[in-house]
Short mmCIF file of C-alpha atoms in Angstrom, two decimals:
data_model
loop_
_atom_site.label_atom_id
_atom_site.label_comp_id
_atom_site.label_asym_id
_atom_site.label_seq_id
_atom_site.Cartn_x
_atom_site.Cartn_y
_atom_site.Cartn_z
CA MET A 117 -18.56 -62.69 145.61
CA ILE A 118 -22.23 -63.32 147.11
CA GLN A 119 -22.88 -67.02 148.67
CA PHE A 120 -25.77 -68.10 150.11
CA SER A 121 -25.60 -71.24 152.11
CA ASN A 122 -28.47 -73.54 153.23
CA VAL A 123 -30.51 -70.52 154.04
CA THR A 124 -33.66 -70.74 155.31
CA LYS A 125 -36.02 -68.01 156.79
CA LYS A 126 -39.45 -68.21 158.58
CA PHE A 127 -41.92 -65.88 160.03
CA ARG A 128 -43.74 -67.89 162.42
CA ARG A 129 -44.57 -71.24 161.03
CA ASN A 130 -44.51 -69.86 157.64
CA GLU A 131 -40.91 -71.21 156.09
CA VAL A 132 -40.46 -68.34 153.16
CA LEU A 133 -36.89 -69.37 152.20
CA LYS A 134 -35.84 -73.38 152.28
CA ASN A 135 -32.32 -74.45 152.40
CA ILE A 136 -31.07 -71.95 149.85
CA ASP A 137 -28.15 -72.71 148.25
CA LEU A 138 -26.50 -69.61 145.41
CA SER A 139 -23.24 -68.53 144.53
CA ILE A 140 -22.84 -65.14 142.11
CA GLN A 141 -19.76 -64.26 140.90
CA ARG A 142 -18.56 -60.70 139.43
CA GLY A 143 -19.68 -60.22 136.04
CA GLN A 144 -22.64 -62.43 136.40
CA ARG A 145 -25.77 -60.73 135.75
CA VAL A 146 -28.50 -62.95 137.12
CA ALA A 147 -32.08 -62.48 137.09
CA LEU A 148 -33.80 -63.38 140.16
CA VAL A 149 -37.48 -64.43 138.43
CA GLY A 150 -40.86 -65.88 140.30
CA SER A 151 -44.36 -65.29 141.04
CA ASN A 152 -45.38 -62.94 143.90
CA GLY A 153 -44.79 -65.04 147.10
CA ALA A 154 -42.14 -66.86 145.56
CA GLY A 155 -39.31 -65.51 148.48
CA LYS A 156 -37.12 -63.50 145.78
CA THR A 157 -37.61 -59.72 147.96
CA THR A 158 -37.20 -61.94 151.26
CA LEU A 159 -33.72 -63.04 149.27
CA ILE A 160 -32.54 -59.93 148.80
CA ARG A 161 -33.40 -58.63 152.42
CA CYS A 162 -31.23 -61.33 153.91
CA LEU A 163 -28.53 -60.67 151.87
CA LEU A 164 -28.72 -56.97 152.69
CA GLY A 165 -28.44 -58.14 156.61
CA GLN A 166 -31.94 -56.95 156.97
CA TYR A 167 -33.32 -60.16 158.34
CA ASN A 168 -31.91 -62.90 160.72
CA PHE A 169 -31.97 -66.64 159.07
CA ILE A 170 -30.92 -70.11 159.79
CA GLY A 171 -27.68 -70.58 157.13
CA ASP A 172 -25.10 -68.34 155.84
CA VAL A 173 -24.73 -65.43 153.48
CA SER A 174 -21.82 -63.74 152.71
CA ILE A 175 -20.45 -60.63 150.53
CA ASP A 176 -16.80 -61.17 149.66
CA ASP A 177 -16.48 -63.45 152.76
CA MET A 178 -18.09 -61.09 154.98
CA ASP A 179 -21.27 -61.61 156.89
CA PRO A 180 -23.78 -59.05 155.94
CA ARG A 181 -25.03 -58.54 159.42
CA GLN A 182 -21.76 -58.52 161.01
CA SER A 183 -20.00 -56.37 159.03
CA ARG A 184 -22.97 -54.50 157.72
CA GLN A 185 -21.41 -51.00 156.77
CA LEU A 186 -18.80 -52.26 155.25
CA VAL A 187 -21.04 -54.88 153.45
CA LEU A 188 -23.36 -51.86 152.61
CA SER A 189 -20.19 -49.66 151.14
CA LYS A 190 -19.70 -51.95 148.14
CA VAL A 191 -23.85 -52.58 147.28
CA GLY A 192 -25.93 -50.23 145.14
CA PHE A 193 -29.48 -51.20 145.89
CA VAL A 194 -33.06 -50.35 143.98
CA PRO A 195 -35.90 -51.53 146.06
CA GLN A 196 -38.95 -52.29 144.76
CA LEU A 197 -41.19 -49.71 146.93
CA PRO A 198 -39.44 -46.51 147.31
CA PRO A 199 -39.21 -45.94 151.14
CA PRO A 200 -41.87 -43.26 152.67
CA LEU A 201 -38.94 -40.69 153.23
CA ARG A 202 -39.82 -36.97 154.06
CA MET A 203 -36.12 -35.99 153.58
CA PRO A 204 -35.84 -33.23 151.00
CA VAL A 205 -34.30 -34.61 147.75
CA GLY A 206 -31.18 -32.44 147.92
CA GLN A 207 -30.46 -33.55 151.70
CA LEU A 208 -31.18 -37.05 150.83
CA ILE A 209 -28.49 -37.53 147.78
CA LYS A 210 -25.88 -35.85 150.69
CA PHE A 211 -26.87 -38.47 153.31
CA ALA A 212 -26.69 -41.17 150.63
CA SER A 213 -23.35 -40.04 149.15
CA SER A 214 -21.85 -39.69 152.91
CA LEU A 215 -22.53 -43.31 153.87
CA CYS A 216 -20.33 -44.43 150.86
CA ALA A 217 -17.77 -41.41 150.28
CA ALA A 218 -19.70 -40.62 146.90
CA ASP A 219 -19.52 -37.49 144.86
CA PRO A 220 -23.28 -36.26 145.30
CA GLU A 221 -22.72 -34.37 141.90
CA GLU A 222 -22.06 -37.83 140.15
CA MET A 223 -25.65 -38.80 141.83
CA ILE A 224 -27.41 -35.41 140.19
CA HIS A 225 -25.26 -36.26 137.07
CA VAL A 226 -27.12 -40.06 136.89
CA ALA A 227 -30.59 -38.59 138.00
CA GLN A 228 -30.10 -35.47 134.71
CA GLN A 229 -29.49 -38.55 132.60
CA LEU A 230 -32.52 -40.42 133.58
CA GLY A 231 -34.56 -37.22 133.23
CA PHE A 232 -34.99 -36.38 136.42
CA ASP A 233 -33.70 -32.64 137.77
CA ALA A 234 -32.40 -33.15 141.05
CA VAL A 235 -31.17 -29.71 141.55
CA HIS A 236 -34.66 -28.23 140.59
CA PHE A 237 -36.48 -30.40 142.93
CA LYS A 238 -33.33 -30.27 145.87
CA HIS A 239 -36.40 -28.92 148.22
CA GLN A 240 -39.05 -31.21 147.49
CA PRO A 241 -39.72 -33.93 149.99
CA PHE A 242 -38.63 -37.13 148.58
CA VAL A 243 -42.21 -38.53 149.28
CA LYS A 244 -43.95 -35.94 147.49
CA LEU A 245 -42.38 -37.19 144.20
CA SER A 246 -44.48 -38.95 141.46
CA GLY A 247 -43.66 -42.88 141.56
CA GLY A 248 -41.52 -42.43 138.39
CA GLN A 249 -39.02 -39.33 139.75
CA LYS A 250 -38.79 -41.79 143.20
CA GLN A 251 -37.69 -44.39 140.66
CA LYS A 252 -35.23 -42.27 138.86
CA LEU A 253 -33.74 -40.85 142.12
CA LEU A 254 -33.29 -44.31 143.58
CA ILE A 255 -31.58 -45.40 140.78
CA ALA A 256 -29.55 -42.41 140.33
CA ILE A 257 -28.11 -43.18 144.24
CA ALA A 258 -27.28 -46.43 143.39
CA LEU A 259 -25.31 -45.96 140.35
CA GLY A 260 -24.08 -42.81 140.56
CA ARG A 261 -21.27 -44.32 142.76
CA ASP A 262 -18.67 -47.33 142.91
CA SER A 263 -20.21 -50.10 143.65
CA GLU A 264 -18.98 -54.02 143.27
CA LEU A 265 -22.68 -55.35 143.56
CA LEU A 266 -25.92 -53.77 142.09
CA VAL A 267 -28.74 -55.36 143.67
CA MET A 268 -32.21 -54.08 141.73
CA ASP A 269 -35.95 -55.34 142.82
CA GLU A 270 -37.89 -54.36 139.69
CA PRO A 271 -35.68 -51.45 138.91
CA ALA A 272 -37.33 -50.46 135.31
CA ALA A 273 -40.78 -50.14 137.13
CA ASN A 274 -42.31 -46.50 136.44
CA LEU A 275 -39.87 -45.49 133.93
CA ASP A 276 -40.68 -44.15 130.55
CA PRO A 277 -39.17 -46.11 127.39
CA GLU A 278 -36.45 -43.33 127.19
CA ALA A 279 -35.13 -43.21 130.70
CA ARG A 280 -34.85 -47.64 130.49
CA HIS A 281 -32.55 -47.23 128.09
CA ILE A 282 -30.71 -44.80 129.54
CA LEU A 283 -30.80 -47.33 132.89
CA PHE A 284 -29.68 -49.85 130.10
CA LYS A 285 -26.17 -48.14 129.06
CA LEU A 286 -25.64 -47.24 132.76
CA LEU A 287 -25.78 -50.57 133.41
CA ALA A 288 -23.75 -51.67 130.81
CA GLU A 289 -20.89 -49.53 131.72
CA LYS A 290 -20.73 -51.49 135.23
CA GLN A 291 -21.12 -54.87 133.57
CA LYS A 292 -17.52 -56.11 133.68
CA THR A 293 -16.59 -54.67 137.32
CA SER A 294 -19.85 -55.54 138.95
CA ALA A 295 -22.33 -58.54 140.13
CA MET A 296 -25.64 -57.47 139.43
CA LEU A 297 -28.66 -59.20 141.22
CA ILE A 298 -32.05 -58.12 139.16
CA SER A 299 -35.45 -59.20 140.68
CA SER A 300 -38.88 -59.06 139.00
CA HIS A 301 -41.57 -61.06 138.76
CA ARG A 302 -41.29 -61.14 134.81
CA LEU A 303 -38.62 -62.38 132.90
CA ASP A 304 -39.46 -60.92 129.60
CA GLU A 305 -38.45 -57.64 131.80
CA VAL A 306 -35.46 -58.46 132.32
CA ALA A 307 -34.15 -61.18 130.02
CA SER A 308 -32.20 -59.01 127.84
CA LEU A 309 -30.22 -57.74 130.48
CA VAL A 310 -28.75 -60.62 131.79
CA ASN A 311 -26.27 -63.70 131.29
CA ARG A 312 -28.10 -66.17 134.13
CA VAL A 313 -31.58 -66.95 135.23
CA VAL A 314 -32.66 -68.12 138.79
CA GLU A 315 -36.10 -68.98 139.42
CA MET A 316 -37.75 -69.14 142.47
CA ASP A 317 -41.24 -70.93 143.49
CA GLN A 318 -42.49 -71.31 147.23
CA GLY A 319 -39.42 -70.30 148.82
CA LYS A 320 -36.96 -72.31 146.52
CA ILE A 321 -34.45 -72.36 143.50
CA VAL A 322 -36.16 -74.18 140.75
CA LEU A 323 -33.72 -73.51 137.89
CA ASP A 324 -30.72 -71.92 137.65
CA ASP A 325 -29.40 -71.55 133.93
CA GLU A 326 -26.92 -69.50 132.29
CA VAL A 327 -28.40 -67.77 129.15
CA ALA A 328 -27.31 -66.49 126.13
CA ASP A 329 -25.39 -63.04 126.15
CA LEU A 330 -25.85 -61.68 122.98
CA VAL A 331 -27.52 -58.21 123.23
CA ASP A 332 -25.59 -54.99 124.13
CA MET A 333 -27.06 -53.19 126.87
CA SER A 334 -26.37 -49.92 125.52
CA SER A 335 -28.05 -50.83 121.54
CA LYS A 336 -30.95 -48.98 120.22
CA LEU A 337 -33.29 -50.19 117.63
CA VAL A 338 -35.16 -48.10 115.33
CA CYS A 339 -38.69 -49.64 114.47
CA SER A 340 -41.58 -49.18 112.07
CA ILE A 341 -44.88 -50.69 112.30
CA LYS A 342 -47.65 -50.92 109.64
CA MET A 343 -51.11 -51.19 111.26
CA ILE A 344 -53.76 -52.75 108.88
CA ARG A 345 -56.14 -50.02 109.99
CA PRO A 346 -55.69 -47.13 112.50
CA GLU A 347 -56.95 -48.48 115.96
CA ASP A 348 -57.01 -46.03 119.09
CA ALA A 349 -55.77 -48.80 121.85
CA PHE A 350 -52.98 -49.81 119.28
CA ALA A 351 -52.05 -46.15 118.95
CA LYS A 352 -52.08 -45.06 122.44
CA ALA A 353 -50.06 -48.04 123.43
CA LEU A 354 -47.46 -47.22 120.60
CA THR A 355 -47.43 -43.24 121.95
CA GLU A 356 -46.78 -44.61 125.37
CA TRP A 357 -43.44 -46.08 124.12
CA GLY A 358 -42.58 -42.58 122.72
CA PHE A 359 -43.74 -43.93 118.66
CA LYS A 360 -45.67 -41.51 116.58
CA PRO A 361 -47.46 -41.65 113.27
CA THR A 362 -47.24 -40.90 109.80
CA ASP A 363 -49.85 -38.78 108.13
CA ASP A 364 -52.30 -41.68 107.65
CA SER A 365 -52.15 -42.98 111.21
CA VAL A 366 -51.35 -46.44 110.01
CA LEU A 367 -47.64 -46.50 109.85
CA TRP A 368 -45.74 -45.91 113.57
CA ASN A 369 -42.05 -45.06 113.82
CA GLY A 370 -39.72 -44.72 116.93
CA SER A 371 -37.03 -46.44 118.98
CA ILE A 372 -36.71 -49.06 121.61
CA ALA A 373 -33.80 -49.71 123.87
CA GLY A 374 -32.25 -53.21 122.55
CA PRO A 375 -32.94 -54.62 125.91
CA ASP A 376 -36.60 -54.07 125.70
CA ARG A 377 -37.11 -55.83 122.26
CA LEU A 378 -38.84 -59.03 124.34
CA ARG A 379 -41.30 -56.31 126.31
CA PHE A 380 -41.99 -54.69 123.04
CA LEU A 381 -42.24 -57.85 120.92
CA GLY A 382 -45.01 -58.79 123.96
CA MET A 383 -46.83 -55.49 123.78
CA ILE A 384 -47.69 -55.42 120.22
CA SER A 385 -48.26 -59.31 120.17
CA ARG A 386 -51.41 -58.09 121.71
CA TYR A 387 -52.31 -56.62 118.75
CA ALA A 388 -51.36 -59.20 116.18
CA ALA A 389 -54.54 -59.04 114.17
CA LEU A 390 -53.96 -55.37 113.56
CA LEU A 391 -50.19 -55.57 112.38
CA ALA A 392 -49.39 -55.34 108.57
CA GLY A 393 -45.63 -55.15 109.07
CA VAL A 394 -42.85 -54.89 111.97
CA GLN A 395 -39.45 -53.61 110.95
CA MET A 396 -36.49 -53.59 113.36
CA ASN A 397 -32.97 -52.70 112.75
CA GLU A 398 -30.18 -52.16 115.46
CA LEU A 399 -28.80 -48.37 115.49
CA ASN A 400 -25.24 -48.39 114.75
CA GLY A 401 -23.09 -46.09 116.97
#
């Protein structure tokens, strides 16, 4: 599906990618991780044909620069930073769907699932949307079409917990038919989504390992958190995850997406001294 062979990319004298060799097949969900400046975004841009480089990159044996339109017709892409488009939402959806012969109504439907009413905002310039609204629309454009490769750079950034759960369910529907490359600077953000981890550092691949594929991406966990005593900072953090307190404000109940369990546990670990109990059970059906 994807093949990088001895790929090197320089910006003036700065070598950002150094002899990258990487192969990704359909059905693989790859976390591309590393600190800022490791080369993740540059690698993605080479894959999408946005940069010249030394070496070879192919998607289904096609060069992404020489066959760019055909290659991009196979790719659903969610960028890390939303482009500064002044195009109205409705026009953007029509334009995006026309490029890949997709149904614009499907993109609108996916946006609605994520909690963004694209019809209501159809006359609103994209650049005027909030960060979360932009992210939901970009995800809807990428997932509301048939794609053999999903390339997502920090896809869950700016998403509320419920929208993250919907995103994971949508990805679960495509996991057998598409390859996925999910970039993040934090492994806990994407660990439960993937079955392979590729780590970059200073333009090189320093780790390439398969991981246990045990988490159902569409799963949901019912959670109860009990505090030793009420605490405003902890309460605020739980509220942001959609949790609600009982009458004594010590016991909090809510739910999280299955792939978010590591991220959630990382959050509550910051308040370990206040924890009296944690209970997490998978919600059947």
